[in-house]
Coordinates of C-alpha atoms and ligand atoms in Angstrom, one line a residue:
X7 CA 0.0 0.0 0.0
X8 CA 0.9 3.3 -0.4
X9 CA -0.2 6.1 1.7
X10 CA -0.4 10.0 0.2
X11 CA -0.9 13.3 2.4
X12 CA -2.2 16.2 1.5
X13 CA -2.3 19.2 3.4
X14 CA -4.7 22.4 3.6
X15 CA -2.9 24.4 0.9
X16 CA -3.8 21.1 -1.7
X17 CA -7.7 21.5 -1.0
X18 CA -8.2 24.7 -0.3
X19 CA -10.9 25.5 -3.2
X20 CA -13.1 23.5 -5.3
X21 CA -10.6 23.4 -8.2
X22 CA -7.7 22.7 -5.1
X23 CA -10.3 19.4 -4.6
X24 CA -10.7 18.7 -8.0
X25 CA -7.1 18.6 -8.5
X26 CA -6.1 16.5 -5.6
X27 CA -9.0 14.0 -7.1
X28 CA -7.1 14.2 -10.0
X29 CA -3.9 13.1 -8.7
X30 CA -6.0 10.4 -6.4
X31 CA -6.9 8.9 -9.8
X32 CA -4.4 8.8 -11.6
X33 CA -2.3 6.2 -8.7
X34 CA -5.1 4.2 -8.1
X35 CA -3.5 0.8 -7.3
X36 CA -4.9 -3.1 -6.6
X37 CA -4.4 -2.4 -3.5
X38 CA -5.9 0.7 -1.9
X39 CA -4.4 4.1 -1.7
X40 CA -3.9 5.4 1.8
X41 CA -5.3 9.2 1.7
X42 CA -4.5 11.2 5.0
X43 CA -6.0 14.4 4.4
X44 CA -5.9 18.2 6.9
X45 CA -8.6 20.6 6.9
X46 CA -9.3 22.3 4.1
X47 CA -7.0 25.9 3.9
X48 CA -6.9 28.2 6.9
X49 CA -9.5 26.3 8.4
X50 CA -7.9 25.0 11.7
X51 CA -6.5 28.7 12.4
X52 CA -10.1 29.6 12.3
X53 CA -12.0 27.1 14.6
X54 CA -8.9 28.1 16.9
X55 CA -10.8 31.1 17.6
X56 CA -13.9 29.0 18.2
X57 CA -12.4 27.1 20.9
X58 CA -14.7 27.5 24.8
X59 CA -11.4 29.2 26.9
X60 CA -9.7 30.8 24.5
X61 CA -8.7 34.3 24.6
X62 CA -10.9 35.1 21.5
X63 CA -13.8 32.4 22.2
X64 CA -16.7 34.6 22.1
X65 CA -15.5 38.0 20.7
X66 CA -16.5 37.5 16.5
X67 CA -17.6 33.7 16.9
X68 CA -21.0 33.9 14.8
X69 CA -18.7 35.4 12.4
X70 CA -16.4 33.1 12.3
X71 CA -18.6 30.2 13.0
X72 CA -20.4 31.7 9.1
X73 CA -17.4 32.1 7.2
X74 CA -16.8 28.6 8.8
X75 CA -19.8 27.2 7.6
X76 CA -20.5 29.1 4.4
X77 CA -16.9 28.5 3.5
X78 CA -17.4 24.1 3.4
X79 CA -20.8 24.4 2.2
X80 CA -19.5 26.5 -0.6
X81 CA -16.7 23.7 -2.1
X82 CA -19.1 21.2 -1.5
X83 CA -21.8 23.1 -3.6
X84 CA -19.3 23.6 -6.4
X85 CA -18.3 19.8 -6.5
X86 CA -21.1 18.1 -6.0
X87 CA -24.1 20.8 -7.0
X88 CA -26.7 18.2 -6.9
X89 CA -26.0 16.7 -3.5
X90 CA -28.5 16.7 -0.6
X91 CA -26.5 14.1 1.2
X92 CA -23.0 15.9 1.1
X93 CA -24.9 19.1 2.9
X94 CA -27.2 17.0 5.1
X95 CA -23.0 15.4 6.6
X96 CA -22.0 18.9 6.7
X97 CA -25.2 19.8 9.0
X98 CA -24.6 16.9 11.3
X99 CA -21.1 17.8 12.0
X100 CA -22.0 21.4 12.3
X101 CA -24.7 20.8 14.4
X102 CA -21.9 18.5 16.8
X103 CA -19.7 21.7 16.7
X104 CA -22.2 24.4 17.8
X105 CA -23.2 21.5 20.8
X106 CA -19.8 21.9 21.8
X107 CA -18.9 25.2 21.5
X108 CA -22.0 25.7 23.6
X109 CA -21.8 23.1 26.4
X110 CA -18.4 23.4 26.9
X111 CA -16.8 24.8 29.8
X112 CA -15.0 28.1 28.8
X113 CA -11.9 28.4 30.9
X114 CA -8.9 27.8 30.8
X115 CA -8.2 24.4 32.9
X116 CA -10.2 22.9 30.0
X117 CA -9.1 24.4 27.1
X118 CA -6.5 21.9 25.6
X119 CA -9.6 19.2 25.8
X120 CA -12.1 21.8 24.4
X121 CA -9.6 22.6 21.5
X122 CA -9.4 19.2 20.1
X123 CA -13.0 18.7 20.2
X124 CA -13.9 21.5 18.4
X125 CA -10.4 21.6 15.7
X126 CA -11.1 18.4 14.8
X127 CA -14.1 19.6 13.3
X128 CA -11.8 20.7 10.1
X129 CA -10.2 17.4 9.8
X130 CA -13.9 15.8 9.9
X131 CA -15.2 18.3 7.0
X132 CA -12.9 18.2 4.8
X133 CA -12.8 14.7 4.7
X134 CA -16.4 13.7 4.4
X135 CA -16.7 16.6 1.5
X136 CA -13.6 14.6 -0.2
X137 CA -14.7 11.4 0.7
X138 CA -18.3 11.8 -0.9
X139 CA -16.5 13.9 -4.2
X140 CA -14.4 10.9 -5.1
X141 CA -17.1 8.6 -4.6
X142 CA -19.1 11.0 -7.2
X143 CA -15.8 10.9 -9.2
X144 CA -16.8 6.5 -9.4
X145 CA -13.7 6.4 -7.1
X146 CA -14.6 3.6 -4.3
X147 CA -13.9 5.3 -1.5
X148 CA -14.4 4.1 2.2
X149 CA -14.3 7.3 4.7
X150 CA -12.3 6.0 8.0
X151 CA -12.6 7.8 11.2
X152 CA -8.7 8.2 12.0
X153 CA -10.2 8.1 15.8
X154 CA -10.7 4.5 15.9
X155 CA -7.0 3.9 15.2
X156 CA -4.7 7.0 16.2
X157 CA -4.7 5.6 19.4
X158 CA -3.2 8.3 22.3
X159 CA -2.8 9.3 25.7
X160 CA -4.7 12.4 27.0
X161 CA -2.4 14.5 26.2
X162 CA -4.5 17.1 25.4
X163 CA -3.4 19.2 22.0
X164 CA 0.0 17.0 21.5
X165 CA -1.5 13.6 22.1
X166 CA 1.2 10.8 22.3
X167 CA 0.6 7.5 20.7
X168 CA -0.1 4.3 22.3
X169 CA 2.0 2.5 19.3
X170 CA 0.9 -1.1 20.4
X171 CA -2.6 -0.5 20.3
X172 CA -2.5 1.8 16.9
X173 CA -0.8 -1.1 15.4
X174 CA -3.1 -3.8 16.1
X175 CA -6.1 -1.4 15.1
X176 CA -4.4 -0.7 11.9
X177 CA -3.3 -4.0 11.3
X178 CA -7.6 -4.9 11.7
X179 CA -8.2 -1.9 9.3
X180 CA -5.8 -3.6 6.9
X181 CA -7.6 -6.5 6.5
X182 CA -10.7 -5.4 6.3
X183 CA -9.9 -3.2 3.7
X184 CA -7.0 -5.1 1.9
X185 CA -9.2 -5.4 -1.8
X186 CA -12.0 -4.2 -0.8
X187 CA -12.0 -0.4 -2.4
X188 CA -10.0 2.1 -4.1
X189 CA -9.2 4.8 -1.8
X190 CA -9.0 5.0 2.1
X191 CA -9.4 8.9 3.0
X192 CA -9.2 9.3 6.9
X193 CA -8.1 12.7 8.3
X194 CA -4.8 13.3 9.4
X195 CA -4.1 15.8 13.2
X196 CA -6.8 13.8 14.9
X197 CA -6.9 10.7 16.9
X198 CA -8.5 9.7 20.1
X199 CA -8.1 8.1 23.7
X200 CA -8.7 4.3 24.0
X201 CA -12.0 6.0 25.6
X202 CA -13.2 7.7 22.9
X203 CA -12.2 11.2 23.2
X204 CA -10.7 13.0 20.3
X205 CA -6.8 14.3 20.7
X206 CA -4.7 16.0 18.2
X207 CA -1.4 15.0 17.5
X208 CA 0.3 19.2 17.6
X209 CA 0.0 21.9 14.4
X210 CA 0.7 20.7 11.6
X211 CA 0.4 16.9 12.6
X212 CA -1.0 15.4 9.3
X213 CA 2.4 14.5 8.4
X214 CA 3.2 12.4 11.2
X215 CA -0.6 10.8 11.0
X216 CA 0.8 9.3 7.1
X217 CA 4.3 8.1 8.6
X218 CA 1.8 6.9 11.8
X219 CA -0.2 4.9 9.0
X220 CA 2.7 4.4 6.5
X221 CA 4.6 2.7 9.5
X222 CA 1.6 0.4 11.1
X223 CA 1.1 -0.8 7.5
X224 CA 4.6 -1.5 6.0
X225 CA 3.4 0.3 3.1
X226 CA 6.0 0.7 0.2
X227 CA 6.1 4.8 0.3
X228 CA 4.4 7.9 1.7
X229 CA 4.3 11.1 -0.5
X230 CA 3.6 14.5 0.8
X231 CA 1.8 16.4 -1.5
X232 CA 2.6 20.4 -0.8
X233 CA 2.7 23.5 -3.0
X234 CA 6.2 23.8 -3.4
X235 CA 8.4 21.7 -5.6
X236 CA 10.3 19.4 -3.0
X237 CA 12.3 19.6 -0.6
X238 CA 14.4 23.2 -0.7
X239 CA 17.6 24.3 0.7
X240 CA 15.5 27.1 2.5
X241 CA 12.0 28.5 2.9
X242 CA 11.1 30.1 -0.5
X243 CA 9.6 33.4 1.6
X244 CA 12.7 34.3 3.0
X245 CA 15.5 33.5 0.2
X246 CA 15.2 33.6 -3.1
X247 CA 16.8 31.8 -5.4
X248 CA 16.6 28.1 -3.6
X249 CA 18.0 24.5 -4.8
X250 CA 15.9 21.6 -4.7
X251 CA 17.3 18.8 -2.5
X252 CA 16.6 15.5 -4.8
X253 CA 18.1 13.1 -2.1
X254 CA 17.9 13.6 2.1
X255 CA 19.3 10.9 4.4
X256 CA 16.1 10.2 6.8
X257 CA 18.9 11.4 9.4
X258 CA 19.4 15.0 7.4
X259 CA 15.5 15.1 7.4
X260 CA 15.3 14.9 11.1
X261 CA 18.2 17.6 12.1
X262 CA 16.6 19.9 9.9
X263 CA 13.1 19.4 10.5
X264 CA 14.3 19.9 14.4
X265 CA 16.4 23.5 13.4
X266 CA 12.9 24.1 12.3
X267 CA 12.5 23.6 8.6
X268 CA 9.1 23.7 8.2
X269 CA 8.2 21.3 5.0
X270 CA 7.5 18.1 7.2
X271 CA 6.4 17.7 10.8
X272 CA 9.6 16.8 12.9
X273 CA 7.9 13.7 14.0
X274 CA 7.5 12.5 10.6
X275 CA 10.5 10.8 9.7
X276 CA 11.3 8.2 12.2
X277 CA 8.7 6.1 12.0
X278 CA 9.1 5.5 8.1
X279 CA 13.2 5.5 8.9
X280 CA 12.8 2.5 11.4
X281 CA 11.0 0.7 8.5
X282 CA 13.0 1.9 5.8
X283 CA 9.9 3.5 3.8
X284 CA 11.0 6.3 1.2
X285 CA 9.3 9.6 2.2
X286 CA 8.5 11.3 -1.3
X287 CA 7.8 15.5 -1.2
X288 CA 6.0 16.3 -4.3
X289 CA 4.4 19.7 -5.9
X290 CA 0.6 18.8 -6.4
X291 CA 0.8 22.2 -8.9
X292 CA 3.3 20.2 -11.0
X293 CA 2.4 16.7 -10.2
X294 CA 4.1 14.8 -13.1
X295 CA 7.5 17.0 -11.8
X296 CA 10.3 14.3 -9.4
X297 CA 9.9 16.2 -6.3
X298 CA 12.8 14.9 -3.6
X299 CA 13.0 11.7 -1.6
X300 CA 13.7 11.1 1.8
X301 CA 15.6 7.9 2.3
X302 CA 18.5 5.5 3.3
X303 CA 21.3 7.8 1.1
X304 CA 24.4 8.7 3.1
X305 CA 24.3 12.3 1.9
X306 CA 22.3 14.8 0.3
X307 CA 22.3 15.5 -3.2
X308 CA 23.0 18.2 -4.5
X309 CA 25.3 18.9 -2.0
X310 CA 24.9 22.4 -1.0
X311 CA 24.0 24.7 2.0
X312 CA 20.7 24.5 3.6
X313 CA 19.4 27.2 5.3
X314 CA 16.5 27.5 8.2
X315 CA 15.4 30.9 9.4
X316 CA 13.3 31.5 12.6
X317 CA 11.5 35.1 13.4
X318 CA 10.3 36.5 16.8
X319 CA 12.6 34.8 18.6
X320 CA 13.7 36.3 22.1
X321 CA 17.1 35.6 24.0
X322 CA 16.8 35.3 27.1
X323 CA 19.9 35.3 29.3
X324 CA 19.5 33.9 33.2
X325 CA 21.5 35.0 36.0
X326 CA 21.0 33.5 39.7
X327 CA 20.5 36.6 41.9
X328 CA 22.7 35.0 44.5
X329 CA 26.2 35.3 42.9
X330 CA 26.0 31.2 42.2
X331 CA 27.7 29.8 39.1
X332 CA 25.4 28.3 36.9
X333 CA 25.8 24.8 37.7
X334 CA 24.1 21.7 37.2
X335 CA 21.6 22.8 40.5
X336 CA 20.5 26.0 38.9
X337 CA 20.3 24.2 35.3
X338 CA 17.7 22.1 36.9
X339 CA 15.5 24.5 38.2
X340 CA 15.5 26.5 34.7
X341 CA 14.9 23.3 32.5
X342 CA 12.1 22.4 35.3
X343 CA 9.9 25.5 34.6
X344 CA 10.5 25.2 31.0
X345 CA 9.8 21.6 31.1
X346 CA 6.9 22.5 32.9
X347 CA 5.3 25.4 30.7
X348 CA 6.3 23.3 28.0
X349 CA 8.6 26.1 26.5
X350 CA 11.2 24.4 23.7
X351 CA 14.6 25.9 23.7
X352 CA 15.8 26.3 20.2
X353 CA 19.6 27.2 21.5
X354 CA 21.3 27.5 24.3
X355 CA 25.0 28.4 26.2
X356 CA 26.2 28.6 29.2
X357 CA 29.3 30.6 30.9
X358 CA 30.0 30.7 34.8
X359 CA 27.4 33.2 35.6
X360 CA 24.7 33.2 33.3
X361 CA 22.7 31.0 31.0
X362 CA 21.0 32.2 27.5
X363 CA 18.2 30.5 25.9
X364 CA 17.2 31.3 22.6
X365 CA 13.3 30.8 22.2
X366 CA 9.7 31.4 20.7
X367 CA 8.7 35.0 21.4
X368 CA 5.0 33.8 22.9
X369 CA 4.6 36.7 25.1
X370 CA 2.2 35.3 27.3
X371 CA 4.3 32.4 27.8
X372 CA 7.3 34.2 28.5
X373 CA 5.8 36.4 30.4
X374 CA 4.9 33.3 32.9
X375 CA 8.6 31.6 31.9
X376 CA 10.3 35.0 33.7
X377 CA 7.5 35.5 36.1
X378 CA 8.4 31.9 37.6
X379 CA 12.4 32.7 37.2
X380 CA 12.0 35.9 39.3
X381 CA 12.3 34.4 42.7
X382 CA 16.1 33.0 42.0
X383 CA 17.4 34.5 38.7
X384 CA 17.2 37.7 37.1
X385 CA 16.5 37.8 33.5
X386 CA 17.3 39.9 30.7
X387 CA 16.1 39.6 27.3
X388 CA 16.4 40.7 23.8
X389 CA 13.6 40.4 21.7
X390 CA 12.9 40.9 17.6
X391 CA 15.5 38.7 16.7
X392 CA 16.2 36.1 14.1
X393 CA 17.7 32.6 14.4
X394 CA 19.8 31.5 11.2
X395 CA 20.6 27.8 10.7
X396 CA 22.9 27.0 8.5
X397 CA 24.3 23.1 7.5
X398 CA 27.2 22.7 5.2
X399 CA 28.1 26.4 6.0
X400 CA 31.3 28.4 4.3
X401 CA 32.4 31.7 6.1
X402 CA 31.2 33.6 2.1
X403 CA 28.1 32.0 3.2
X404 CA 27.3 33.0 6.5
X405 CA 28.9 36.6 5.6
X406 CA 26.1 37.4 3.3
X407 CA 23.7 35.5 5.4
X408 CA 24.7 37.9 7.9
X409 CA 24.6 41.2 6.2
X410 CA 26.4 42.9 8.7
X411 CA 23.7 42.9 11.5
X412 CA 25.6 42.3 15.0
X413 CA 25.8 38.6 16.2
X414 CA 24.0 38.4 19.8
X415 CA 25.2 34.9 19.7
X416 CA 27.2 32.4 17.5
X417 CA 27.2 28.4 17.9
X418 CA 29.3 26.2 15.2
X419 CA 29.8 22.2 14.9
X420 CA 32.0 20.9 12.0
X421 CA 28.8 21.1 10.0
X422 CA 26.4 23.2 11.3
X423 CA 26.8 27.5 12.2
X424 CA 23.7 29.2 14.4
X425 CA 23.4 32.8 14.8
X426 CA 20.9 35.1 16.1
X427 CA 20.9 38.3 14.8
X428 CA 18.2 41.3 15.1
X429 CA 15.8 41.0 12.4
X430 CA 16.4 42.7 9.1
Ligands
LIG503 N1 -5.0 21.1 10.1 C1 -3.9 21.0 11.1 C2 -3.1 22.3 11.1 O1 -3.4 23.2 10.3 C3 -3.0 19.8 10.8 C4 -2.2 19.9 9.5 O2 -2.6 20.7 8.6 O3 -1.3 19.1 9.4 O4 -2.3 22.4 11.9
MG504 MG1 -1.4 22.4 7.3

């Protein structure tokens, strides 16, 4: 089997659908096609604001809960125009979502359950709108609830998976399904407890619910369909004239994914690396194009620098108000609270009597993060600031990376250089 993603970008509109179909059909193997699909365009940003205990639950929700619903009705109009059954779905799960929004309790102690009750509504949409299309299309294809086999822990918002009980539901799933339709479309992002409450797997999870499937099901490949030609030495929005990577080592795809290089989920590649599954990134604007493939190759080719940028970042740089060293006692107490607050240090450095910490400029967060350093450590920060990764760096390079802006601070390995600079 093989098992294909598409994100929110690739099914966005009514054409986005009908070209994602397209591609659907034109793979279609004996076996079926795995389809892991995300919620259609912006959608998840916007039932963010839908959420009972968020900051903006309440302030424009009719709003957004229209554009919401006028938005789904809309593609699903345009595909299927003759349709009762496609609208009469869309009702149910709307109906489920405005049951939520309105029962739920709105504060903050509940909020990471409330939010993956009602996000997962994008997830459910867009795949029941795709699921009936294809069907319309005369593709055979069986809608699966990815909640009966995404098995997690509560962990509310970044649920973690209870592999042994995914597998043997997937391995079920398998059997059942093995010849008996075209296409499987489930949704990626969402799973649920082994007592049937819906969890999300983090931002940006669908990724990691096709190397989730991809790896329960030994299946031959996965391919990522996205909007940009493959796999790119940087992010297109900040540099402009990139190279497309045609080979990663699964390793290389991991380091960069954790500098923050944002074309696959970080969690997505070692799942399909213990199983030695080739991870394929492919355009779905030029679909017939190579793309790049993620593998077992010992370097990348071509061989050239990669870059990762990273905005809004604030340094942070922690000094214990009694005169102490920072030793291993203080270290504990600072990785504590950020362990805690669940804060993700993207660099860090000691010397005898402070510690820096490069991280995510979430104000309300940070604001907690120095709030709860106060009592032993006084903090200074920078904010506005930009952390550059670079692999396979040359000095030329990081000169014109650089421009001249004043290095805060500067971290280098025999193959890696990190800087943060102020933004330009
Ligand atoms: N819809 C989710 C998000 O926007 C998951 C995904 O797209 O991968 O984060
Ligand atoms: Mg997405």
């Amino acid at each position: 089997m093989k098992v294909f993603k598409f994100g929110g970008a690739s099914v966005n509109s009514a054409d986005a659908v009908r070209n994602m179909a397209q591609i659907v059909k034109n793979h279609l193997e004996e076996e079926p096609l795995v389809v892991v699909v995300s919620a259609m365009g912006k959608t998840t940003n916007l039932l963010e604001k839908l959420v009972p205990g968020s900051s903006e639950f309440g302030v424009r929700s009719s709003e957004m809960r229209l554009l919401l619903e006028d938005y789904h009705r809309g593609i699903a109009a345009a595909l299927m125009p003759d349709s009762k059954e496609v609208q009469q779905k869309i009702d149910t799960l709307l109906a489920n979502l405005d049951r939520l929004c309105a029962t739920l309790p709105a504060d903050v102690e509940h909020y990471n359950y409330n939010y993956d009750q009602v996000v997962s509504h994008g997830e459910l949409l867009s795949t029941t709108i795709i699921a009936d299309y294809l069907n319309s299309q005369g593709v055979d294809t069986l809608w699966q609830d990815a909640r009966e086999y995404i098995i997690t822990d509560n962990h509310y918002r970044e649920g973690r998976v209870d592999w042994t009980t995914t597998q043997e539901r997937i391995k079920n799933l398998e059997l059942r399904i093995k010849y008996s339709c075209r296409v499987v479309l489930t949704q990626g992002f969402i799973g649920g407890t082994a007592d049937g409450h819906t969890t999300t797997l983090g931002r940006e999870g669908s990724d990691y619910t096709a190397a989730i499937l991809a790896h329960c099901l030994g299946a031959e490949s996965v391919t990522i369909w996205k909007d940009v030609p493959g796999f790119l030495n940087a992010d297109p929005k900040f540099f402009a004239d990139t190279v497309k990577i045609n080979q990663i080592p699964y390793n290389e795809a991991i380091e960069l994914a954790y500098y923050g290089a944002s074309v696959i989920h970080p969690k997505t590649v070692k799942p399909i690396q213990n199983k030695n599954i080739p991870l394929y990134i492919r355009s779905f604007i030029t679909p017939d194009s190579e793309g790049s493939s993620i593998g077992n190759y010992r370097t990348i080719c071509p061989e050239t620098p990669l870059y990762i940028f990273k905005n809004n970042q604030i340094l942070l740089s922690i000094l214990p108000r009694d005169y102490s060293f920072i030793a291993e006692d203080n270290l504990q107490v600072i990785f504590g609270i950020l362990n805690e607050l669940g804060i993700r240090v993207n660099l860090m450095q000691n010397s005898a009597l402070s510690f820096s910490i490069c991280v995510d400029n979430n104000p309300q967060r940070i604001g907690v993060l120095i709030e709860r350093l106060k009592h032993m450590f006084r903090v200074r920060y920078n904010e506005n600031l930009q952390l550059i990764t670079i692999r396979y760096y040359t000095q030329q390079v990081i000169d014109s990376i650089v421009a001249g802006r004043p290095i805060l601070l500067e971290q280098r390995s025999r193959s890696t250089e990190q800087l943060i600079v102020p933004c330009q």
